[in-house]
């Protein structure tokens, strides 16, 4: 396989790279920032791309914020953008549930393992949910009646048809036990189980499966670890994940912008989400940055999930291109 | 592979089975009880075995209770036993840390993801720990200073050398983030990292990796799902697990009782822990019960982790043997 081309400090290569693309899809965590710390030169780099007539679209797997909240964060950090330029995994999941799954009543509610971002996007698509940020689920420990209620289904909502797992800074045993109860179909009566699709078990969806979350120049538990893999391990099944590398997210971006995939480049720090997303989507290019999860040695491994076409040390190295 | 012999209701086969063994190692969850509900006839069955001169040893992966607490539970349920007849995965882990690892100061503390059972066993072996049931870690959500302190290591204990993950009904993001920080070595200074074994990363141990926990005639998140696999997924490494099927646990039982392995039988409900434990340990026999996690179809699969030599519907079916 061709080795990625290193662009940092190579003005001619940078110019050639930028000329190839009209649209840049940018991951956020690990590319623009680490938590609340924006990497040096990032706002100027985005402005440079925009000044060259490039479209910049922000495609993030972080489900904790809605598009509106991302818009507020990006603009507060000096990165110009519109709400329409933002695609989050919460939005992608809400679109999938509302427009593809089209759950039939009565089991058309979603049990959420996640933060407000998911709730806001579900609401915007008119989807009912339980769990999420409801203080009733922000509980530590299990009382005997908690075990009994989940086991019998008495304290579960009979109308749940989907468990949607995302990044949840408030994840706990109580929430995991509820999600597991729904995935087992504990909430569906014996009579209904006999006729229900999948025996009444809730469908298992995930906003994303990122194992870690780059924050504060370090790494923290990602959605994939703190909620998704825990549930997968209990039920022995993988979820349908709606964030990158799922092509459902790229289809949504393309649907909105009538993308020319050949003239679109995905920029990200993670091989098994960002770079794989671009490669599987047949985008014209993929650019890896080394400010996040993956490093050069990761794509040099024989079992690398995907190899980028280009790489730079950090996003702001794109400023090394000649000004037009 | 030979198919397991079904003993329920077959007096001759039951007699022959019992005659083969002097010692029975019994799993607890899913064999004796489901949560607080003892299966019908179990106390009488244990008494029957003891009346026939058999030694009954209780070998459990459930790390939430210490041996003393298990002893109290067993006797309160009418099951006669001594504290010495009980081997829990917490005890097994404490023995391993104290007697095999023999951690050198200063990094000789254990960060615990688990309940009081682990703490009691660590204390009994003179091992210092942090985390566990400390109310300071029973916290939901993450403040900016929590992220900062873990990332920089400022709020981590520099003397932690091991992360021990077990079943924790109070598991939460805050605890997982701490455990992950220790596993990454965030708590070790840059100077010490250079000379430290494994770059100062804490060693990753687990009491057990059971994916689910049988309780209230249903299943709940097990240690393997709610804490162990979450951490494994973050760091891309498996822990050393000290519960069944780890032979460290069998060595401990053998060390205490001078077992004749050929005349010892493991009784359990789970193929990948109990039955595998007995098969790998070259015990004379393994008996599966169908009152817990695994069913007949599980060992009929080509990729079954282990196949028992015998099975009964429930432990109390052993009462069908002729009285001696």
XYZ file of C-alpha atoms in Angstrom:
648
model
C 0.000 0.000 0.000
C 1.236 3.513 -0.835
C 2.696 5.365 2.110
C 1.023 8.640 3.118
C 2.616 11.820 1.833
C 3.988 14.100 4.573
C 3.013 17.720 3.880
C 4.335 19.676 6.882
C 6.774 22.371 5.714
C 6.537 21.382 2.025
C 4.978 24.426 0.342
C 4.721 22.899 -3.123
C 3.077 19.712 -1.799
C 0.696 21.746 0.361
C -0.379 23.860 -2.624
C -0.942 20.772 -4.729
C -2.928 19.184 -1.880
C -5.206 22.193 -1.390
C -5.811 22.528 -5.126
C -7.214 19.028 -5.270
C -10.177 19.680 -3.010
C -13.217 21.963 -2.758
C -14.543 20.564 0.512
C -12.819 19.587 3.739
C -14.629 17.425 6.270
C -12.994 18.062 9.631
C -13.100 15.943 12.751
C -13.090 18.091 15.923
C -11.649 16.320 19.040
C -7.934 15.794 18.485
C -7.909 17.912 15.295
C -9.202 21.359 16.292
C -8.859 20.996 20.017
C -8.249 18.772 23.022
C -11.193 19.415 25.327
C -11.442 23.170 25.706
C -7.919 23.845 24.501
C -7.867 24.874 20.836
C -4.594 23.960 19.129
C -2.463 26.894 18.092
C -3.229 28.360 14.685
C -6.389 26.324 14.121
C -8.842 29.246 13.755
C -6.456 30.942 11.296
C -6.138 27.704 9.319
C -9.909 27.337 8.955
C -10.140 30.982 7.883
C -7.355 30.405 5.356
C -9.232 27.436 3.852
C -12.420 29.468 3.679
C -10.568 32.433 2.116
C -9.402 30.068 -0.612
C -13.052 29.271 -1.357
C -13.011 25.871 0.345
C -16.088 24.592 2.144
C -15.348 23.460 5.708
C -17.725 20.924 7.267
C -17.297 19.691 10.847
C -18.015 15.972 11.258
C -17.706 14.818 14.850
C -18.381 11.547 16.641
C -18.675 13.309 19.985
C -22.335 12.907 20.886
C -22.356 15.033 24.030
C -23.205 18.232 22.163
C -25.942 19.074 19.679
C -25.193 20.872 16.405
C -26.274 24.179 17.984
C -23.919 23.612 20.942
C -21.044 22.775 18.578
C -21.791 25.897 16.618
C -21.535 27.944 19.805
C -18.258 26.265 20.772
C -16.682 26.671 17.320
C -17.580 30.345 16.986
C -16.523 31.104 20.586
C -13.119 29.639 19.717
C -12.857 31.948 16.695
C -13.680 29.296 14.100
C -16.226 30.685 11.630
C -19.038 28.298 10.676
C -22.795 27.868 10.259
C -24.967 25.356 12.143
C -25.582 23.686 8.746
C -21.854 22.961 8.444
C -21.903 20.700 11.509
C -22.666 16.964 11.530
C -22.537 15.182 14.884
C -23.085 11.503 15.652
C -26.140 12.423 17.755
C -27.691 14.112 14.747
C -26.749 11.158 12.551
C -28.381 8.756 15.032
C -31.552 10.862 15.318
C -31.875 11.044 11.525
C -31.409 7.274 11.263
C -34.034 6.521 13.906
C -36.579 9.007 12.580
C -36.167 8.578 8.857
C -34.803 5.081 8.290
C -36.040 2.982 11.220
C -39.390 4.783 11.497
C -40.276 2.859 14.669
C -43.918 1.784 14.865
C -45.840 2.537 18.065
C -46.114 1.368 20.755
C -42.383 0.475 20.970
C -41.084 3.703 19.482
C -39.184 5.219 22.415
C -35.412 5.382 22.778
C -33.506 4.594 25.974
C -30.545 6.983 25.966
C -27.128 6.389 27.507
C -25.676 9.813 26.891
C -25.690 13.520 27.457
C -27.948 16.400 26.385
C -26.592 16.498 22.827
C -28.378 13.260 22.001
C -31.602 14.397 23.629
C -31.663 17.679 21.709
C -31.177 15.946 18.367
C -33.795 13.280 19.148
C -36.250 16.008 20.141
C -35.577 17.919 16.919
C -36.688 14.795 15.019
C -39.740 14.298 17.244
C -38.466 11.099 18.876
C -39.492 10.284 22.452
C -36.833 9.051 24.841
C -36.185 7.956 28.425
C -32.951 7.846 30.408
C -30.350 10.339 29.182
C -29.907 13.250 31.562
C -33.005 12.419 33.638
C -31.848 12.858 37.273
C -33.699 9.642 38.191
C -30.954 7.679 36.375
C -28.089 9.607 37.955
C -27.933 7.120 40.763
C -25.081 5.135 42.257
C -25.534 1.627 43.583
C -28.406 -0.814 43.237
C -31.170 -1.397 45.774
C -32.911 -4.801 45.857
C -35.982 -3.174 44.289
C -33.823 -1.877 41.426
C -32.704 -5.428 40.623
C -36.255 -6.756 40.977
C -37.843 -4.013 38.864
C -35.380 -4.440 36.001
C -35.516 -8.247 36.135
C -39.323 -8.351 36.042
C -39.569 -5.352 33.734
C -41.933 -3.663 36.198
C -39.830 -0.496 36.387
C -38.920 -0.454 32.686
C -40.825 1.495 30.041
C -42.769 -1.002 27.875
C -42.571 1.346 24.895
C -38.797 1.303 24.420
C -37.757 -0.024 21.000
C -34.153 1.212 20.808
C -31.182 1.533 23.153
C -28.936 4.340 21.897
C -25.511 4.384 23.557
C -23.203 7.363 23.312
C -20.672 9.165 25.433
C -22.118 9.588 28.920
C -20.060 11.319 31.603
C -22.721 10.134 34.060
C -22.680 6.475 33.048
C -23.146 4.138 36.004
C -24.177 0.575 36.860
C -27.825 1.575 37.298
C -28.007 2.962 33.744
C -26.120 0.016 32.256
C -28.467 -2.411 34.029
C -31.476 -0.590 32.577
C -30.016 -0.587 29.055
C -29.220 -4.300 29.406
C -32.789 -5.010 30.589
C -34.167 -3.346 27.446
C -31.708 -5.171 25.191
C -32.863 -8.468 26.746
C -36.519 -7.530 26.265
C -37.350 -7.650 29.998
C -39.827 -4.803 29.401
C -41.989 -6.755 26.960
C -44.711 -9.045 28.282
C -44.509 -12.778 27.627
C -47.512 -12.614 25.276
C -46.034 -9.747 23.278
C -42.615 -11.421 23.123
C -44.101 -14.339 21.180
C -45.207 -12.108 18.296
C -42.682 -9.256 18.561
C -39.772 -8.834 16.185
C -36.591 -10.097 17.911
C -38.711 -11.315 20.828
C -39.227 -7.746 22.010
C -35.523 -7.033 22.496
C -34.672 -3.370 21.936
C -32.496 -2.621 18.903
C -28.926 -1.733 19.864
C -27.607 1.486 18.313
C -24.527 3.536 19.153
C -23.705 7.102 18.234
C -20.065 6.036 17.872
C -17.533 3.508 19.068
C -14.456 5.676 19.748
C -12.547 3.896 22.488
C -11.025 7.067 23.928
C -11.738 10.783 23.961
C -8.846 13.239 23.531
C -9.177 15.952 26.198
C -6.770 18.135 28.166
C -3.826 16.859 26.106
C -4.602 13.378 27.376
C -7.134 10.611 26.831
C -10.346 9.779 28.626
C -12.891 6.970 28.325
C -14.717 7.224 24.988
C -18.285 6.218 24.182
C -17.011 2.942 22.762
C -15.455 1.946 26.084
C -17.603 3.459 28.821
C -20.965 2.409 27.427
C -20.962 0.621 24.054
C -18.465 -2.205 24.609
C -19.837 -2.822 28.102
C -23.275 -3.534 26.631
C -21.887 -5.481 23.625
C -20.016 -7.717 26.009
C -23.153 -8.438 28.052
C -25.352 -9.390 25.110
C -22.695 -10.790 22.762
C -23.759 -8.507 19.899
C -22.348 -5.415 18.250
C -24.469 -2.278 17.865
C -25.148 -0.465 14.631
C -22.923 2.597 15.076
C -24.110 5.761 13.335
C -20.992 7.927 13.698
C -17.836 7.661 11.610
C -16.899 5.330 9.936
C -20.596 4.614 9.294
C -21.424 5.718 5.781
C -24.856 6.836 7.020
C -23.112 9.975 8.228
C -21.419 10.614 4.873
C -24.707 10.047 3.057
C -26.269 12.726 5.243
C -23.462 15.200 4.474
C -23.667 14.416 0.770
C -27.441 14.746 0.787
C -27.189 18.249 2.163
C -24.320 19.589 0.077
C -24.360 17.597 -3.181
C -20.717 16.792 -2.505
C -18.318 15.899 -5.270
C -16.667 13.036 -3.366
C -13.614 13.103 -5.633
C -12.945 16.716 -4.594
C -13.609 16.141 -0.890
C -10.990 15.380 1.773
C -11.551 13.982 5.272
C -9.235 15.359 7.953
C -8.962 13.456 11.231
C -6.747 11.985 13.924
C -8.183 8.485 14.207
C -7.606 5.729 11.660
C -10.538 3.473 12.532
C -13.100 6.279 12.430
C -11.989 9.353 10.434
C -9.603 7.872 7.918
C -11.652 4.716 7.400
C -14.720 6.921 6.913
C -12.999 8.757 4.058
C -11.489 5.657 2.473
C -14.730 3.646 2.554
C -16.632 6.662 1.243
C -14.301 6.900 -1.777
C -13.412 10.489 -0.989
C -10.710 12.071 -3.118
C -8.371 12.206 -0.135
C -7.757 11.680 3.566
C -5.415 13.728 5.758
C -4.230 12.505 9.148
C -3.106 14.923 11.866
C -0.832 13.808 14.694
C -2.415 15.933 17.442
C -4.877 13.263 18.556
C -5.180 9.511 19.008
C -3.163 7.866 16.241
C 0.491 8.226 15.332
C 2.617 7.380 12.309
C 3.484 3.921 13.640
C -0.221 3.043 13.833
C -0.721 3.108 10.064
C 2.601 1.382 9.499
C 1.263 -1.717 11.265
C 0.133 -4.534 8.949
C -3.301 -4.591 10.609
C -3.896 -0.824 10.423
C -7.637 -0.226 9.994
C -6.981 2.390 7.296
C -4.045 4.379 5.902
C -4.353 8.103 5.129
C -3.270 9.545 1.773
C -1.563 12.535 3.446
C -0.455 13.596 6.890
C 0.718 16.698 8.758
C 1.945 17.155 12.310
C -1.002 19.429 13.077
C -3.852 21.068 11.202
C -2.211 24.487 11.341
C 0.643 23.202 9.174
C -1.728 23.751 6.243
C -0.895 27.444 6.662
C 2.448 26.637 5.073
C 0.774 26.719 1.659
C 1.452 29.771 -0.512
C -1.176 32.477 -0.034
C -3.389 32.716 -3.092
C -15.820 -34.646 21.593
C -17.780 -36.847 23.999
C -21.200 -35.462 24.844
C -21.934 -34.713 28.521
C -23.849 -37.357 30.421
C -27.283 -36.241 31.668
C -27.794 -37.324 35.275
C -31.167 -35.869 36.295
C -33.549 -38.647 37.368
C -31.049 -41.445 36.653
C -30.364 -43.003 40.071
C -27.712 -45.446 38.883
C -25.797 -42.764 36.983
C -26.046 -40.375 39.951
C -24.641 -43.003 42.314
C -21.795 -43.770 39.958
C -21.097 -40.005 39.611
C -20.993 -39.379 43.350
C -18.774 -42.406 43.951
C -16.127 -40.967 41.640
C -15.397 -37.884 43.735
C -14.270 -36.908 47.234
C -14.396 -33.155 46.707
C -16.885 -30.914 44.977
C -15.910 -27.357 44.052
C -19.117 -25.370 43.756
C -19.722 -22.110 41.985
C -22.308 -19.944 43.816
C -24.198 -17.461 41.542
C -26.428 -19.446 39.193
C -25.727 -22.751 41.016
C -26.805 -22.216 44.625
C -28.823 -19.069 44.118
C -29.836 -16.194 41.892
C -29.145 -13.064 43.958
C -30.817 -13.619 47.311
C -33.068 -16.412 46.084
C -31.676 -19.842 46.962
C -32.793 -22.522 44.496
C -35.126 -25.128 45.925
C -33.445 -28.081 47.593
C -29.929 -26.637 47.470
C -29.220 -26.629 51.238
C -30.454 -30.236 51.472
C -28.251 -31.228 48.537
C -25.136 -29.765 50.150
C -25.996 -31.523 53.397
C -26.496 -34.781 51.476
C -23.044 -34.467 49.899
C -21.492 -33.724 53.288
C -23.361 -36.649 54.880
C -21.785 -38.899 52.249
C -18.362 -37.691 53.432
C -17.761 -35.381 50.497
C -15.849 -32.137 50.956
C -17.744 -29.109 49.590
C -15.695 -26.060 48.639
C -17.303 -22.858 47.362
C -15.369 -21.195 44.545
C -16.943 -17.961 43.372
C -15.935 -15.250 40.900
C -18.219 -12.725 42.555
C -15.813 -10.215 44.089
C -18.355 -8.070 45.921
C -18.164 -10.129 49.114
C -15.243 -11.255 51.250
C -14.896 -14.862 52.421
C -16.383 -13.903 55.801
C -19.377 -12.282 54.098
C -19.887 -15.359 51.915
C -19.710 -17.529 54.976
C -22.435 -15.448 56.598
C -24.606 -15.639 53.471
C -24.157 -19.406 53.025
C -24.948 -20.263 56.633
C -27.906 -17.843 56.732
C -29.329 -19.714 53.747
C -28.973 -23.038 55.590
C -25.863 -24.183 53.738
C -23.321 -25.537 56.266
C -19.723 -24.467 55.640
C -16.548 -23.043 57.185
C -14.821 -19.806 56.130
C -11.888 -22.009 55.040
C -14.146 -23.725 52.491
C -14.701 -20.482 50.583
C -12.524 -19.148 47.764
C -13.563 -15.860 46.159
C -11.939 -14.002 43.291
C -11.197 -11.084 45.645
C -9.235 -13.414 47.884
C -7.491 -14.938 44.891
C -6.512 -11.440 43.668
C -5.266 -10.357 47.110
C -3.140 -13.500 47.429
C -1.687 -12.937 43.966
C -0.799 -9.302 44.665
C 0.651 -9.977 48.118
C 2.469 -13.250 47.543
C 3.293 -13.406 43.828
C 3.630 -9.799 42.669
C 5.149 -8.541 45.938
C 5.011 -4.902 44.749
C 8.048 -2.848 45.715
C 7.499 0.542 47.362
C 6.792 3.283 46.483
C 4.360 2.074 43.802
C 2.737 -0.654 45.880
C -0.830 0.606 46.196
C -3.853 -0.799 44.396
C -6.548 1.315 42.728
C -9.776 -0.634 43.240
C -12.819 -0.678 40.979
C -15.082 -2.764 43.157
C -17.017 -3.247 46.344
C -16.068 -3.924 49.972
C -15.257 -7.610 49.368
C -12.106 -6.666 47.503
C -11.080 -4.137 50.150
C -11.491 -6.622 52.996
C -9.349 -9.250 51.259
C -6.663 -6.700 50.324
C -6.591 -5.493 53.935
C -6.242 -9.054 55.217
C -3.084 -9.368 53.114
C -1.780 -5.966 54.272
C -2.131 -4.298 50.867
C -2.861 -0.555 50.702
C -5.505 0.635 48.260
C -7.339 3.715 47.004
C -10.687 4.011 45.218
C -13.067 1.146 46.020
C -15.904 2.217 48.264
C -14.338 5.589 49.162
C -17.254 8.077 48.923
C -14.950 10.536 47.131
C -15.154 8.278 44.045
C -18.912 7.852 44.204
C -19.400 10.848 41.997
C -21.377 11.374 38.818
C -20.176 13.639 36.037
C -16.800 15.261 35.450
C -15.825 18.826 36.363
C -13.086 20.564 34.338
C -10.745 20.146 37.320
C -11.423 16.389 37.314
C -10.269 16.147 33.702
C -7.262 18.372 34.416
C -6.208 16.547 37.568
C -6.351 13.118 35.944
C -4.642 14.299 32.756
C -1.768 15.938 34.621
C -1.711 13.282 37.321
C -1.987 15.998 39.989
C -5.047 14.375 41.611
C -3.812 10.797 41.185
C -1.897 8.858 43.839
C 1.743 8.537 42.718
C 2.094 5.265 44.629
C -0.399 3.200 42.650
C 1.178 0.160 40.972
C -1.906 -1.929 40.169
C -5.444 -1.326 38.921
C -7.688 -4.139 40.152
C -11.078 -4.255 38.428
C -13.970 -6.272 39.781
C -17.712 -6.054 40.027
C -18.640 -2.541 41.129
C -22.293 -1.607 41.529
C -21.096 1.996 41.894
C -18.982 2.073 38.744
C -19.121 5.424 36.977
C -17.231 7.545 34.456
C -15.224 9.286 37.192
C -13.859 5.955 38.482
C -13.187 4.620 34.991
C -11.305 7.827 34.127
C -9.145 7.429 37.245
C -8.408 3.766 36.488
C -7.533 4.699 32.901
C -5.224 7.478 34.132
C -3.314 4.962 36.279
C -3.155 2.417 33.444
C -1.672 5.148 31.203
C 0.841 6.112 33.912
C -0.410 9.707 34.218
C 0.464 9.528 37.935
C 4.183 8.925 37.382
C 6.494 11.867 36.829
C 8.330 12.203 33.529
C 11.686 11.473 35.236
C 10.352 8.337 36.908
C 8.678 7.136 33.706
C 12.058 6.915 31.997
C 13.368 4.355 34.477
C 10.122 2.696 35.602
C 9.023 -0.753 34.471
C 6.358 -0.352 31.753
C 6.933 3.412 31.793
C 5.139 3.714 35.120
C 1.878 2.300 33.830
C -0.084 0.482 36.523
C -0.463 -3.271 36.050
C -3.958 -4.268 34.961
C -5.550 -7.053 37.040
C -9.151 -8.243 37.196
C -10.861 -10.340 39.826
C -12.870 -11.990 37.041
C -14.244 -11.401 33.568
C -17.796 -12.770 33.828
C -19.840 -10.798 31.307
C -23.098 -11.084 33.246
C -24.234 -11.708 36.797
C -27.213 -14.014 37.427
C -29.551 -12.300 39.918
C -33.283 -12.255 40.526
C -33.822 -14.978 37.911
C -32.377 -12.641 35.334
C -29.018 -11.249 34.267
C -27.206 -8.065 35.198
C -23.937 -6.447 34.117
C -21.002 -8.566 35.287
C -17.518 -7.406 36.274
C -16.282 -8.314 32.806
C -18.682 -5.899 31.143
C -19.178 -3.013 33.540
C -15.536 -2.433 34.392
C -13.001 -4.841 32.857
C -13.860 -4.734 29.146
C -14.399 -0.961 29.328
C -10.797 -0.519 30.488
C -9.408 -3.186 28.113
C -11.021 -1.390 25.221
C -9.454 1.944 26.230
C -5.911 0.654 26.542
C -6.033 -2.175 23.991
C -4.780 -4.740 26.499
C -6.328 -7.617 28.423
C -5.970 -7.841 32.202
C -4.609 -10.768 34.103
C -7.809 -12.208 35.567
C -7.447 -14.010 38.902
C -10.877 -15.661 39.122
C -12.001 -18.817 37.306
C -10.821 -20.032 34.816
C -7.453 -18.757 36.101
C -5.500 -21.677 37.464
C -4.113 -19.380 40.171
C -7.396 -19.951 41.977
C -7.197 -23.735 41.652
C -3.593 -23.687 42.864
C -4.765 -21.818 45.966
C -7.514 -24.385 46.664
C -5.100 -27.256 46.089
C -2.483 -25.654 48.302
C -4.916 -25.500 51.178
C -6.539 -28.933 50.881
C -3.941 -31.187 49.214
C -6.617 -31.995 46.642
C -6.571 -35.203 44.646
C -7.505 -33.565 41.356
C -8.633 -36.881 39.844
C -11.229 -37.239 42.599
C -12.408 -33.613 42.444
C -15.359 -32.302 40.445
C -16.144 -28.680 39.524
C -19.831 -27.761 39.507
C -20.914 -24.585 37.734
C -23.270 -22.874 35.329
C -20.822 -21.077 33.054
C -18.719 -22.809 30.407
C -16.030 -20.148 29.954
C -15.312 -19.843 33.681
C -16.449 -22.843 35.757
C -16.258 -25.684 33.255
C -13.099 -24.390 31.598
C -11.559 -24.028 35.079
C -12.161 -27.704 35.785
C -11.090 -28.927 32.350
C -7.866 -26.889 32.285
C -7.115 -27.957 35.844
C -7.370 -31.639 34.868
C -10.011 -32.294 37.488
C -11.614 -35.720 37.475
C -14.917 -34.260 36.384
C -17.053 -31.215 35.596
C -20.788 -30.921 36.155
C -22.885 -28.220 34.486
C -26.173 -27.022 35.990
C -28.812 -25.316 33.844
C -29.997 -22.822 36.476
C -27.594 -20.055 35.462
C -25.961 -18.567 32.397
C -25.294 -21.405 29.953
C -27.658 -23.879 28.377
C -27.294 -27.213 26.576
C -27.105 -25.534 23.147
C -24.086 -23.511 24.294
C -21.819 -26.546 24.618
C -23.205 -28.039 21.429
C -21.761 -25.112 19.447
C -18.491 -25.878 17.629
C -16.791 -22.907 19.326
C -17.929 -23.788 22.873
C -15.199 -22.657 25.293
C -15.453 -25.947 27.228
C -17.756 -28.964 27.425
C -18.774 -30.473 30.788
C -18.502 -34.193 31.486
C -21.918 -34.298 33.186
C -24.971 -32.119 33.506
C -28.160 -31.865 35.568
C -31.095 -29.491 35.319
C -30.340 -28.129 38.786
C -27.981 -28.881 41.649
C -30.766 -30.398 43.753
C -31.180 -33.185 41.184
C -28.166 -34.787 42.887
C -30.618 -35.766 45.633
C -31.907 -38.440 43.229
C -28.926 -40.606 44.194
C -29.659 -43.564 46.449
C -29.157 -42.707 50.103
C -26.056 -44.404 51.456
